[in-house]
Amino acid sequence: MSDYEAFRARARTWLQSVAGEFGREARRGLDVEQDLALGRRYLAARFDAGFAGINWPTGMGGQGLTHIEKVIFDTEEMGFGMPTAYFGISLGMPVPILMRFCEDKAFVKERVLKALRGEEIWCQLFSEPAGGSDLAGLRTRAEVDGNGWKLNGQKVWTSWAQYCDYGVIVARTDPTVPKHKGLTYYWVDMKAPGVEVRPIKLAGGDSHVNEVFFDDVRLEDSQRMSPVGGGFAVAMATLMIERYVATDSGGFGPHLDLFVDLARDVEVNGRPAIEDGRVRSQIARNHAMRAGLESITTRAMLMMQAGMEPGPEGSLNKLVAVRSRQKLSELAIDLQGNAGLAFDPHASQKENWTASWLNAPTGRIAGGADEMLLNTIAERILGLPQDHRPDKGVPFNQIPA
Amino acid sequence: MSILLDEGQQAIATESRRVLEARSDKGRLLGLLEQVGACDAVFRDTAVEQGWTALAIAEEHGGLGLGLIELGLVAQAAGGVIAGAPFLTVGYGAARVLAEAGSAEVQAAWLPRLASGEATATVAFAEGNAPLPPRPTTTFAGGRLTGVKEGVVAGLAADIAVVWATSAGEPALVLVELSAATRNPVDGFDNSRLYADLAFAEAPATLLAQGDAARALALDVLARMAVVTAHEQTGGAEAMLTIARDYAVTRKAFGQPIGAFQSVKHRIAELYGLVEIARANCIHAAALADAPGGAAGFLLAAADARISATEAYDTAARDCVQIHGGIGVTWEQGLHLHMRRARSLAIEQGNLLFWEDLLVDHLTGEVA
Ligand SMILES: Cc1cc2nc3c(=O)[nH]c(=O)nc-3n(C[C@H](O)[C@H](O)[C@H](O)COP(=O)(O)OP(=O)(O)OC[C@H]3O[C@@H](n4cnc5c(N)ncnc54)[C@H](O)[C@@H]3O)c2cc1C
């Protein structure tokens, strides 16, 4: 592993050298706009230092390294609290999909470079009021309009849309065929006439998600990234692309050490909480769960390194981690008693139990609710029957609303 | 050591599973439940024939010189078929103590015979509900051992035992021949484990280690046995998962397979999560066992493995029975064999409470 360790050391050295300018302390007290601006400067610096697009092709501004270096860098970076959240989706799914499915390579290259430098941000416009878990139930439509398309409808829960320059979008192009078959995939200019973005305030108090309205928005046919009617497959590819989001920053919430520290500091009925069996049991089980997931991830990386396909157990990460984070955060608030009522909306979800708890439900819903993940495990891995789907094979426009 | 299995290890996993599945017989195991003092002779013979008793004993003592990873894989396969004999785990533990702390004579007298399966050994550490009591009441003085060890795994059949005792006010590890002990069978819910209360009255015994060295060795060996047991539990949990899954796709109710009901389907998907996490922790712990300088890390990993495997097997057994409905609670169907084994393994080598405490003590730096 010495090459990887050398890479880790190089990454850490660089991160340390810029932590003062971009890291957790530098961000304290900034509003979202200022933080985003800092984030853009950080991405430019990261690009210049050669740590952008780590596992992307060099021809696209990437470093041409493996998934392992990428995970190593992300893991190291996570500890510094850098302002990267705004770019997570953009660089996570839409831009890689653009590289893979958009035919205009000159256009792609320009976009990719700007995205890597934080100059442009992409969003993912899939979910709709009538199509969340049931993604293929979406109603936004694209109709042929001359040699291009005309887009009308509404998306919802679009992360960072208010700051985005472009998005990838799935729309219905044929309502007379069964729902999965009538969808087409495009990229869309978020500054185009007819696009309107309205932020939604979330339970934790922030507004990073949005409703997005499309009113006769013009799309060129060159913006199409799937065959007409073949959009669902590309949408699935988008969702599968980061199969091992091992470094998923939301997942575990605060480090377990923070909980242990808390349990040592407070008392329960006059005795140190760390001596309370209920507390100890939660710590131990949380540790065993985290250790298991880490071992699964490590094994997956070793397999990829050895040219093998990792097993499907990587799909457990989000499901298992977020639920236990939610429970542990509840207990952490309990342990603080009345002091646990205090809430700082700017506190980090990785360092503050209240912030972790209040935002944990997001993790259990966004990117596939627990129930959908369980369905996927049951159906794809264990071969259990598919759910009953009364809309199967029925033309979309004949499905009762 | 890597957590990716090499070809030889994969072969051990596949081959042990194949052999055990071919030779396992539910009827035979059910029969064992109704008698005291019998174990699954077929498994015992298979273990000897396949060289599993020799697996983790050094070549110089007639063993195969392999380690915890390989032993774990066999234990996993054994757990899958509820193999009715406990020799793998405690035999390994006892041999390990002898190899680490036995004199040349002791090693020469016992290790080759343990490797060949000619003799069997067990470990008697626990007293009351403490798997490794800080001050054991069993005492060793003047070459004689006195006291009672309750519910010793394989205690009915083993030739020798490594006993956790007190000697001159300090904890000690002592070797005793069980022909010198009174054995009282424990009539329990999982009779094929050969549990016995062992009473020693001035039984001739040999001191192996004393004081801090004894404590460190005992804890290490207990953790190693816990990792083997965790493998066995994971194998059992995986079997329950598979059985539940297979039943859910065939049994129909309300015009569809019961596996199409989400309450059933999701329950099975949850078991998958528990099994994979337990498996991952087992492999990690086994790989750490002999890593240089990894002692503290190994104890933590062993606790992780033990905790997740206990949770996995208990839950899988519970849910698998539930998914079967009425047929699941019949004697004949035999799911209770797993239910029983899940509980007996949960107690052998330290219960959840013990391992949870040990883990938290390590996290807080309060290591005893
Ligand atoms: C913070 C946040 C950010 C997001 N960012 C984006 C983004 O950038 N782009 C984007 O496109 N989307 C985004 N989403 C949307 C997200 O993908 C959806 O919210 C999610 O897929 C769930 O859909 P839904 O909200 O419509 O819930 P629903 O689908 O209505 O689900 C409601 C409940 O029903 C359950 N349910 C639904 N179907 C089944 C079933 N078959 N079996 C069992 N239970 C079922 C669900 O599990 C859930 O408990 C984001 C969401 C959040 C909360």
Coordinates of N, CA, C and O in Angstrom, one line a residue, chain B residues 5 34 68 81 88 199 267 309 321 343:
Chain B
L5 N -9.6 -13.1 0.9 CA -9.2 -14.4 1.0 C -8.4 -14.9 -0.2 O -8.7 -14.5 -1.3
E34 N -32.3 -34.8 22.7 CA -33.1 -35.6 23.7 C -32.2 -36.5 24.6 O -32.7 -37.3 25.3
L68 N -6.2 -18.3 12.3 CA -7.5 -18.1 12.7 C -8.4 -17.8 11.5 O -9.6 -18.1 11.6
V81 N -24.4 -25.6 9.3 CA -25.1 -26.9 9.4 C -25.3 -27.3 10.9 O -25.6 -28.4 11.2
L88 N -13.9 -27.5 17.8 CA -13.1 -26.6 17.0 C -12.6 -25.4 17.9 O -11.5 -25.1 17.9
A199 N -15.9 -30.7 38.6 CA -15.5 -30.5 40.0 C -14.1 -31.1 40.2 O -13.8 -32.2 39.9
R267 N -37.8 -7.7 6.3 CA -37.2 -8.4 7.4 C -36.0 -9.2 6.9 O -35.0 -9.3 7.5
A309 N -22.0 -10.6 15.5 CA -22.4 -12.0 15.2 C -23.5 -12.5 16.1 O -24.4 -13.2 15.7
V321 N -37.9 -18.1 12.1 CA -39.0 -18.9 12.6 C -40.3 -18.1 12.3 O -41.3 -18.7 11.9
R343 N -28.5 -19.2 20.9 CA -28.4 -18.8 22.3 C -27.2 -19.5 23.0 O -26.6 -18.8 23.8

